Coordinates of N, CA and C in Angstrom, one line a residue:
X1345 N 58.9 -8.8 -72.2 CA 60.3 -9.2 -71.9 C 61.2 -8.7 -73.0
X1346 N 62.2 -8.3 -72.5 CA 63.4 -7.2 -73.9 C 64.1 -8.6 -73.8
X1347 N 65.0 -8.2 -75.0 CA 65.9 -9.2 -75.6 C 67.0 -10.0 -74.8
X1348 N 67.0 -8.4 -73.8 CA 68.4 -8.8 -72.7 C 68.2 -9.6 -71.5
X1349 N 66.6 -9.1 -71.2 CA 66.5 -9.8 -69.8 C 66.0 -11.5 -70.2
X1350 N 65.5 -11.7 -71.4 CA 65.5 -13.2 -72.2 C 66.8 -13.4 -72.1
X1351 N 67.9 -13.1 -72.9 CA 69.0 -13.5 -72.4 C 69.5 -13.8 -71.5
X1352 N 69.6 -12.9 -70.3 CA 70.0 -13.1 -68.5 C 68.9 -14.4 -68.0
X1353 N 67.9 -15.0 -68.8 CA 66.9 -15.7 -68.2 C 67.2 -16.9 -68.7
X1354 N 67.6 -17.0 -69.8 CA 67.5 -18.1 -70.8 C 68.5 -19.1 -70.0
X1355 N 68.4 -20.8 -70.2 CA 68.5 -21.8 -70.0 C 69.4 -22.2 -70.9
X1356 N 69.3 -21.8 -72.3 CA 70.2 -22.2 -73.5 C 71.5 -22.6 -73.0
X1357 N 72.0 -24.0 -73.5 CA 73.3 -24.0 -73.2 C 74.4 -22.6 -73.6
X1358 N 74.4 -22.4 -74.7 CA 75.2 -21.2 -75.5 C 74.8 -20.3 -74.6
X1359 N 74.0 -19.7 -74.5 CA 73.1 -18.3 -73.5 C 74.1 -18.4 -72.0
X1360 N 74.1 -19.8 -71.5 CA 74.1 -19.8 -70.0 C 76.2 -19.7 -70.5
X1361 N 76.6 -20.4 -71.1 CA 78.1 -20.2 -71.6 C 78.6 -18.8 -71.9
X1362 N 77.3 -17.9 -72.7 CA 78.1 -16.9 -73.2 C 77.6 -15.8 -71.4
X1363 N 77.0 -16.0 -70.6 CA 77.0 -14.9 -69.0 C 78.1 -15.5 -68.7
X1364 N 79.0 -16.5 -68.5 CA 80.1 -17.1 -68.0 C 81.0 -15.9 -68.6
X1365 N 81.2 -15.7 -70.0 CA 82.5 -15.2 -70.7 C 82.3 -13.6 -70.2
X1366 N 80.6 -13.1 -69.8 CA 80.5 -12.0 -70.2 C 80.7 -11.8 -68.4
X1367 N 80.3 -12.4 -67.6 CA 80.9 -12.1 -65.8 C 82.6 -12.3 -66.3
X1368 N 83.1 -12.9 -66.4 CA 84.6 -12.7 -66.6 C 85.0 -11.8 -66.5
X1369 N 84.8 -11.0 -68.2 CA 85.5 -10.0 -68.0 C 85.2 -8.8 -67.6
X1370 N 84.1 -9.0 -66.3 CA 83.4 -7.7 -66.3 C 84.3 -8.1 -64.3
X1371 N 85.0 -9.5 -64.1 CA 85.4 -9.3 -63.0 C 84.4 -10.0 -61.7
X1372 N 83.0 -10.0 -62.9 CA 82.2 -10.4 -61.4 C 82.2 -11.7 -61.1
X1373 N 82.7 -12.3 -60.6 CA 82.6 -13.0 -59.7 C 81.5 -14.1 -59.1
X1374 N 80.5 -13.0 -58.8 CA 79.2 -13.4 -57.8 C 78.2 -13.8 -59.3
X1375 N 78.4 -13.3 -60.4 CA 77.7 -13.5 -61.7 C 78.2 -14.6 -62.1
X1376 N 79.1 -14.6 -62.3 CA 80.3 -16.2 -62.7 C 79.8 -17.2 -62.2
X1377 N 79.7 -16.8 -60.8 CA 79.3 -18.2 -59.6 C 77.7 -18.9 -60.2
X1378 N 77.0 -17.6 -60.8 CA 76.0 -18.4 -60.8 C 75.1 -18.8 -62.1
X1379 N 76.3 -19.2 -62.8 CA 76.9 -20.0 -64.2 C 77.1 -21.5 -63.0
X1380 N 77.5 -21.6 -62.8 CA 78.0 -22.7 -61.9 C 77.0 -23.9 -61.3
X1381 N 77.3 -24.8 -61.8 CA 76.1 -26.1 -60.9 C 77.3 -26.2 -59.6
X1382 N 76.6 -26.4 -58.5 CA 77.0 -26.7 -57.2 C 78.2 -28.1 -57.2
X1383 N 78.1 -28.9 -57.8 CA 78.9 -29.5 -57.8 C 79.7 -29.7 -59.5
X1384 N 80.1 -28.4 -59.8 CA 80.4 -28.6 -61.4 C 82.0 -28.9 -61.1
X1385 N 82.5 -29.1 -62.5 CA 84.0 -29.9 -62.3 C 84.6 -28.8 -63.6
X1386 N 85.6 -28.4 -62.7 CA 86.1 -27.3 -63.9 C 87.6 -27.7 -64.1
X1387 N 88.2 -28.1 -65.3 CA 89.6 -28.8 -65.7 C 90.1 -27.9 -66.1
X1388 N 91.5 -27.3 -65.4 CA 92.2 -26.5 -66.2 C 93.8 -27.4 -67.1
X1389 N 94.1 -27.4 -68.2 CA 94.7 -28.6 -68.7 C 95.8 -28.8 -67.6
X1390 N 96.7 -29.5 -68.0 CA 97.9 -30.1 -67.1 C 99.2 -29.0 -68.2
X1391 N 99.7 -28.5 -67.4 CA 101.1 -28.0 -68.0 C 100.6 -26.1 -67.8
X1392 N 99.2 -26.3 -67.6 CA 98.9 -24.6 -67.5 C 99.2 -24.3 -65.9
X1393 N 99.4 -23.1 -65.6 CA 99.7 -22.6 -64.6 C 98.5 -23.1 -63.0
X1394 N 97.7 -23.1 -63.6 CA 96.7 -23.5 -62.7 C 96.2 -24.9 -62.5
X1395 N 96.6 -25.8 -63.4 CA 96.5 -27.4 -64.2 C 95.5 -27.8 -62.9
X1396 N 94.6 -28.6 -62.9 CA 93.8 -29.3 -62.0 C 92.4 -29.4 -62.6
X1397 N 91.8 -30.1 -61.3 CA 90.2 -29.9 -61.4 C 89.7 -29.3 -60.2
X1398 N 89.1 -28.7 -60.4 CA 88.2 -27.6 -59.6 C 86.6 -27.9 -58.9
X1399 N 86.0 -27.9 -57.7 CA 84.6 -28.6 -57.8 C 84.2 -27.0 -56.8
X1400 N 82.8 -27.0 -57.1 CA 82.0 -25.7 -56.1 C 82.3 -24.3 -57.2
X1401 N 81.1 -23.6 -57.0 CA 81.3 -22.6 -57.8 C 82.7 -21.7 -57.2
X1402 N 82.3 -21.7 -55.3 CA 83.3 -20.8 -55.2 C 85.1 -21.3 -55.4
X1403 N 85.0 -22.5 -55.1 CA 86.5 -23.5 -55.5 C 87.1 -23.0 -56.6
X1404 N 85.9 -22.6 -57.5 CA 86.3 -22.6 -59.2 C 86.6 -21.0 -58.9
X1405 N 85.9 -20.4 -58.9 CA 86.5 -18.8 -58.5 C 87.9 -18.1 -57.9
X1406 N 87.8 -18.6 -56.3 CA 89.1 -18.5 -55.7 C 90.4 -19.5 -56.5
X1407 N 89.9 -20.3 -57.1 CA 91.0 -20.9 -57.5 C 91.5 -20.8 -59.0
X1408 N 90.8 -20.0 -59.9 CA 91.3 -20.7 -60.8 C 91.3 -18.8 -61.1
X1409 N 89.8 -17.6 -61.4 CA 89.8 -16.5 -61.6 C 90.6 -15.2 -60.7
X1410 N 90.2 -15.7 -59.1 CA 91.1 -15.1 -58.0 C 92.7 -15.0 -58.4
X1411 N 93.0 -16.4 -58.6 CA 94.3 -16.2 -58.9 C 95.1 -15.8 -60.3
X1412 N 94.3 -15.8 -61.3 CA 94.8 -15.0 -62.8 C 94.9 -13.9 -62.7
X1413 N 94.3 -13.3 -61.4 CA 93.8 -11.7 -61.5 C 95.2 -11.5 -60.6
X1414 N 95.8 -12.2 -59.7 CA 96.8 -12.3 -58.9 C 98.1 -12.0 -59.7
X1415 N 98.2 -12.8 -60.6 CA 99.7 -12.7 -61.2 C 99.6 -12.5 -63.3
X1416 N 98.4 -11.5 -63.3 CA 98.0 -11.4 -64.4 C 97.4 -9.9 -64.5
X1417 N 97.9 -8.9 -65.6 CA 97.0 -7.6 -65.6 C 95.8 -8.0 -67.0
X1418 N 94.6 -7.9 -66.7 CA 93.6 -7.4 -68.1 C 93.5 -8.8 -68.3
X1419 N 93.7 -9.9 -67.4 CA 93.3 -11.4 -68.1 C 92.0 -11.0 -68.8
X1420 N 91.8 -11.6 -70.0 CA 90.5 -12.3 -70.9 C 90.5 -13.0 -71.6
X1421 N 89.4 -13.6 -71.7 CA 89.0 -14.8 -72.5 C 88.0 -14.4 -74.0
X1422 N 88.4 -14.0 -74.4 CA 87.3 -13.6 -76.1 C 86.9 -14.9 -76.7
X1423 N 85.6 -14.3 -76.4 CA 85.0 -15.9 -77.3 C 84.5 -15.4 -78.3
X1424 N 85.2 -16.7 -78.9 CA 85.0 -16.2 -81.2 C 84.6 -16.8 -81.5
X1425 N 84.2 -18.2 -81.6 CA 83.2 -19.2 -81.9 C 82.7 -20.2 -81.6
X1426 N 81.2 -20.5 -81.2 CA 80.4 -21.8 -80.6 C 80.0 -22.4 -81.5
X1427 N 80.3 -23.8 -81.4 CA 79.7 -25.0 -81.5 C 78.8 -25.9 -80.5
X1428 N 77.7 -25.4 -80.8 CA 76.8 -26.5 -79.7 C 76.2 -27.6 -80.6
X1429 N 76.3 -28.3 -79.9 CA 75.7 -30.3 -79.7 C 75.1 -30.8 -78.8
X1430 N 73.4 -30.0 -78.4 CA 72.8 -30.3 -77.2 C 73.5 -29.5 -76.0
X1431 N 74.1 -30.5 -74.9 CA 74.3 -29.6 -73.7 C 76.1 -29.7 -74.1
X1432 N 76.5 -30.0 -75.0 CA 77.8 -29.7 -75.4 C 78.5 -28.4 -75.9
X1433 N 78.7 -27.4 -75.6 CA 79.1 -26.2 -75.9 C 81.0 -26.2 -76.2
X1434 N 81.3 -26.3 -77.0 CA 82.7 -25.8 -77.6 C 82.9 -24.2 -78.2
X1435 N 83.6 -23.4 -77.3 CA 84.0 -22.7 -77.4 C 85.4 -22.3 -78.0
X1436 N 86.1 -21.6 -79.4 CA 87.1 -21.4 -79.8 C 87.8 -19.9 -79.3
X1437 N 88.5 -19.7 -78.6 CA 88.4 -18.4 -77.9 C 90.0 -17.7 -77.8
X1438 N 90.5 -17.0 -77.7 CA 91.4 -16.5 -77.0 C 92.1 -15.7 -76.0
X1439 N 92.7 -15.9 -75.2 CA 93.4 -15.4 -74.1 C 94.1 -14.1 -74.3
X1440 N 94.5 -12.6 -73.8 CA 95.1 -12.0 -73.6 C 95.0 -11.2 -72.2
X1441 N 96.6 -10.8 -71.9 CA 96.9 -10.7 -70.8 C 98.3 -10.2 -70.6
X1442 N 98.7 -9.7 -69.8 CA 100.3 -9.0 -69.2 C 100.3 -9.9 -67.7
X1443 N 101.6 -10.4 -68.3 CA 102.1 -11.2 -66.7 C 102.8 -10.0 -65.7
X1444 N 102.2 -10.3 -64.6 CA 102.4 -9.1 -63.7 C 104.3 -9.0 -63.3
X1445 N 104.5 -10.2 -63.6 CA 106.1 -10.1 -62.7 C 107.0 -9.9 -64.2
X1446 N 106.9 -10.7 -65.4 CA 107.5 -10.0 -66.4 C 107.1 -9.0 -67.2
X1447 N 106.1 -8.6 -67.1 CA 105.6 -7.5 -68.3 C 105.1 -8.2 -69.7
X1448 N 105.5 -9.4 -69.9 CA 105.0 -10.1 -70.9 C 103.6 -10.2 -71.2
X1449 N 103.5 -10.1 -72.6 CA 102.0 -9.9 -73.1 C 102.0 -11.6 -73.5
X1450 N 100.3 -12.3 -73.3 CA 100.1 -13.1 -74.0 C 98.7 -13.1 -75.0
X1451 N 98.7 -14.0 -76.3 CA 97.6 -14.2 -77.1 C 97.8 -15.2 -77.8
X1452 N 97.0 -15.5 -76.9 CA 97.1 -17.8 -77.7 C 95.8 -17.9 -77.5
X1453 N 95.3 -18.7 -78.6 CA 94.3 -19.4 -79.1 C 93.9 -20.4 -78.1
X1454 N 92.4 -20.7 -77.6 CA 92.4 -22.2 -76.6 C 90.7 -22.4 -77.0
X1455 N 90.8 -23.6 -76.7 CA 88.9 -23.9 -77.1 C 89.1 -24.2 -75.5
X1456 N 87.5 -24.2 -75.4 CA 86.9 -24.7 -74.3 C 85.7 -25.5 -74.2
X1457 N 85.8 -27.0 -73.2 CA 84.7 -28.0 -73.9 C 83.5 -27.3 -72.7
X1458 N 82.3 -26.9 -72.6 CA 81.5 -26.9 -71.5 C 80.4 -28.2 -71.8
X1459 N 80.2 -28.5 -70.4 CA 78.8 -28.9 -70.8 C 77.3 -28.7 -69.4
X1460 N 76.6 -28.2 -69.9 CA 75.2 -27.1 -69.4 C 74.2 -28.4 -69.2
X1461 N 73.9 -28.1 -67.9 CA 72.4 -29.1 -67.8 C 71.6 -28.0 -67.2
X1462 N 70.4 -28.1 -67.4 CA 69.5 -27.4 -66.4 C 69.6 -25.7 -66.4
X1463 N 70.6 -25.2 -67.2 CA 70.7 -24.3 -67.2 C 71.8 -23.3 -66.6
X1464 N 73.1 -24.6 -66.2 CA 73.8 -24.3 -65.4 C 75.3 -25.3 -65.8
X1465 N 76.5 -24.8 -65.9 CA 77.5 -25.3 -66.0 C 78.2 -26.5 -65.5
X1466 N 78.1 -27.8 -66.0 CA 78.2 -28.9 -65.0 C 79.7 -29.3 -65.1
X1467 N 80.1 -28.9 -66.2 CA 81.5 -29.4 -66.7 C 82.1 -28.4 -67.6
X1468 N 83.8 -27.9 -66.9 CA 84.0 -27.4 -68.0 C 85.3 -28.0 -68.4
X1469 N 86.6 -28.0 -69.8 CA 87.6 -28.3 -69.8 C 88.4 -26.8 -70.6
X1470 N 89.8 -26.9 -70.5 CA 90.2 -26.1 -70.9 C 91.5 -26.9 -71.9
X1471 N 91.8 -26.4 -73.0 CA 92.4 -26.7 -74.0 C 93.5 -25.4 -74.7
X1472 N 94.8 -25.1 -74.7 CA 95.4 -24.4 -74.3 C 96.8 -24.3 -74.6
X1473 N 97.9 -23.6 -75.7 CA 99.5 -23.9 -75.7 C 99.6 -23.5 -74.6
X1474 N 100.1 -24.2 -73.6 CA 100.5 -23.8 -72.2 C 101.9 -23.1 -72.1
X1475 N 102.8 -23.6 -73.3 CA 104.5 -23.4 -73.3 C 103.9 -21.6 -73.6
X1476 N 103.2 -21.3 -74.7 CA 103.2 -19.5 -75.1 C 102.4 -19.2 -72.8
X1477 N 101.7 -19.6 -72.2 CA 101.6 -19.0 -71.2 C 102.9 -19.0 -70.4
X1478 N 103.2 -20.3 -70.3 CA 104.4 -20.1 -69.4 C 105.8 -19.2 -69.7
X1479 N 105.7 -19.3 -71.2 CA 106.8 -18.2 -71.8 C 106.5 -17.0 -71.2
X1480 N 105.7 -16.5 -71.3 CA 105.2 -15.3 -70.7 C 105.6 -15.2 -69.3
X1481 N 105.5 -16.2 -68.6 CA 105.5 -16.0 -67.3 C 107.5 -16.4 -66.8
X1482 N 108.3 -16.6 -67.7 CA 109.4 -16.4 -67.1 C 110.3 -15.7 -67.6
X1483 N 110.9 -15.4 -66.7 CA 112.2 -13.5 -66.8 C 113.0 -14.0 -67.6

């Protein structure tokens, strides 16, 4: 077994967190989804563009990735440092992105809480200056 396909296989909370960041930005989708427990709860904060909770992998997709790609060029998420605590994964990461209707670039700092059972995403939160996204997003 190579290093990689132990990785793609691994259970690790951090392992199963870092295919989430790495389908992201690669757009997939169908990869992302299956980071996802079937009934996971994904929080985007209140005041962010997308604010809510999210349930089903595909819920979490069409609603939260579908739509950044919608009114956002090059969205990403860079993750720069994990803290794990069991199935607690804290991610320190940052955002960049051009808002499609103003041209505005953004790069703000956000942690993210996950937490992994089984080898699968059961909970995620997001943490976030929402005022630098929304700046971005008005003319």
């Amino acid at each position: 077994m190579t290093e990689t396909t132990g990785f793609h296989a691994s259970t690790a909370p951090a392992d199963v967190v870092r295919r989430q960041y790495l389908a992201s930005a690669h757009g997939d989708l169908e990869a992302l989804r299956a980071t996802l427990a079937d009934d996971v709860e994904w929080t985007e904060m209140a005041g962010f563009p997308l604010a809510g909770t999210y349930r089903t992998p595909e819920g979490v997709t069409s609603a939260v990735m579908e739509q950044l790609a919608k009114d956002w060029d090059d969205w990403t998420a860079h993750d720069d440092t994990y803290v794990v605590d069991g199935e607690n994964v804290v991610v320190l990461a940052r955002y960049t992105a051009t808002n499609k209707a103003t041209g505005k670039d953004i790069n703000v700092r956000v942690a993210h809480h996950f937490i992994v059972r089984g080898g699968l995403i059961v909970r995620f939160e997001q943490f976030v200056d929402t005022a630098k996204v929304r700046d971005a997003m008005a003319a």
